[in-house]
C-alpha positions as a printed NumPy array, in Angstrom:
array([[  0.   ,   0.   ,   0.   ],
       [  2.873,   2.381,   0.833],
       [  4.564,   1.656,  -2.511],
       [  1.331,   2.312,  -4.418],
       [  0.758,   5.656,  -2.673],
       [  4.381,   6.637,  -3.249],
       [  4.087,   5.754,  -6.951],
       [  0.9  ,   7.797,  -7.345],
       [  2.581,  10.794,  -5.721],
       [  5.847,  10.558,  -7.678],
       [  4.398,   9.748, -11.121],
       [  3.18 ,  13.302, -11.915],
       [  6.531,  14.746, -10.833],
       [  8.399,  12.378, -13.166],
       [  6.058,  13.172, -16.083],
       [  6.442,  16.934, -15.583],
       [ 10.233,  16.595, -15.352],
       [ 10.515,  14.6  , -18.583],
       [  8.196,  17.033, -20.381],
       [ 10.016,  20.143, -19.119],
       [ 13.609,  18.941, -19.505],
       [ 13.802,  19.181, -23.342],
       [ 12.057,  22.543, -23.238],
       [ 14.614,  23.919, -20.802],
       [ 17.558,  22.675, -22.884],
       [ 16.08 ,  23.865, -26.199],
       [ 18.355,  26.31 , -28.017],
       [ 16.012,  28.858, -29.573],
       [ 18.761,  30.902, -31.211],
       [ 19.275,  30.734, -34.956],
       [ 21.551,  27.865, -36.006],
       [ 23.873,  28.049, -38.991],
       [ 25.82 ,  25.298, -40.702],
       [ 28.625,  25.939, -43.141],
       [ 30.243,  23.09 , -45.048],
       [ 33.28 ,  23.083, -47.29 ],
       [ 36.1  ,  20.9  , -48.58 ],
       [ 37.816,  20.886, -45.162],
       [ 34.799,  20.086, -42.946],
       [ 31.864,  21.79 , -41.284],
       [ 31.264,  24.652, -38.842],
       [ 28.044,  25.179, -36.911],
       [ 27.024,  28.105, -34.709],
       [ 24.175,  28.66 , -32.267],
       [ 24.425,  32.189, -30.935],
       [ 27.906,  32.485, -29.428],
       [ 28.492,  28.707, -29.296],
       [ 30.264,  27.062, -32.225],
       [ 31.64 ,  23.676, -33.196],
       [ 33.745,  22.313, -36.028],
       [ 34.781,  18.975, -37.439],
       [ 37.012,  17.923, -40.288],
       [ 35.789,  15.376, -42.826],
       [ 38.492,  12.979, -41.624],
       [ 36.668,  12.923, -38.242],
       [ 33.367,  11.952, -39.89 ],
       [ 32.321,   8.3  , -39.979],
       [ 29.505,   8.547, -42.532],
       [ 27.252,  10.849, -44.526],
       [ 23.809,   9.427, -45.25 ],
       [ 20.582,  10.552, -46.883],
       [ 17.974,   9.068, -44.542],
       [ 14.258,   9.703, -45.081],
       [ 13.801,  13.483, -45.064],
       [ 17.222,  14.394, -43.692],
       [ 20.944,  14.253, -44.254],
       [ 22.849,  12.698, -41.359],
       [ 26.514,  13.504, -40.816],
       [ 27.805,  11.049, -38.194],
       [ 31.086,  11.695, -36.424],
       [ 33.522,   9.02 , -35.306],
       [ 33.019,  10.379, -31.772],
       [ 29.358,   9.27 , -31.767],
       [ 27.823,  12.702, -32.328],
       [ 25.766,  13.522, -35.393],
       [ 24.374,  16.472, -37.301],
       [ 20.924,  15.938, -38.744],
       [ 20.024,  18.431, -41.455],
       [ 16.26 ,  18.218, -42.138],
       [ 14.862,  18.673, -45.625],
       [ 13.101,  21.866, -44.481],
       [ 16.55 ,  23.505, -44.224],
       [ 16.716,  23.533, -48.037],
       [ 14.764,  25.641, -50.498],
       [ 14.221,  22.659, -52.802],
       [ 14.884,  18.962, -53.223],
       [ 17.479,  19.864, -55.869],
       [ 19.401,  21.968, -53.317],
       [ 19.269,  19.118, -50.81 ],
       [ 20.579,  16.636, -53.379],
       [ 23.405,  19.026, -54.368],
       [ 24.327,  19.544, -50.698],
       [ 24.362,  15.771, -50.123],
       [ 26.464,  15.166, -53.228],
       [ 29.032,  17.812, -52.262],
       [ 29.281,  16.688, -48.631],
       [ 29.597,  13.054, -49.651],
       [ 32.388,  13.874, -52.124],
       [ 34.295,  15.995, -49.565],
       [ 33.974,  13.235, -46.986],
       [ 35.117,  10.561, -49.451],
       [ 38.137,  12.667, -50.499],
       [ 39.245,  13.285, -46.899],
       [ 38.425,   9.951, -45.241]])
């Protein structure tokens, strides 16, 4: 009976925490991604990150996104809505794939 009452009391707290946590960590600032023959650079406000193509494990076109997976386990997922057209997305994917292949 004690365990049941404890569970009923704690359950709403856990649900609120898991709903609020992603909202608190959400980065609402504008994100930019620049890619080139050497690698990529991304910026969110004042925070930035870079990686060379030699540090990238794979570049894949998956469903409605392009996934750039690093050897360190991190990944960039560029959704199709980031492109003005499907042609632009295909060109981006082709360029990134070629740069990765040339620097792997």
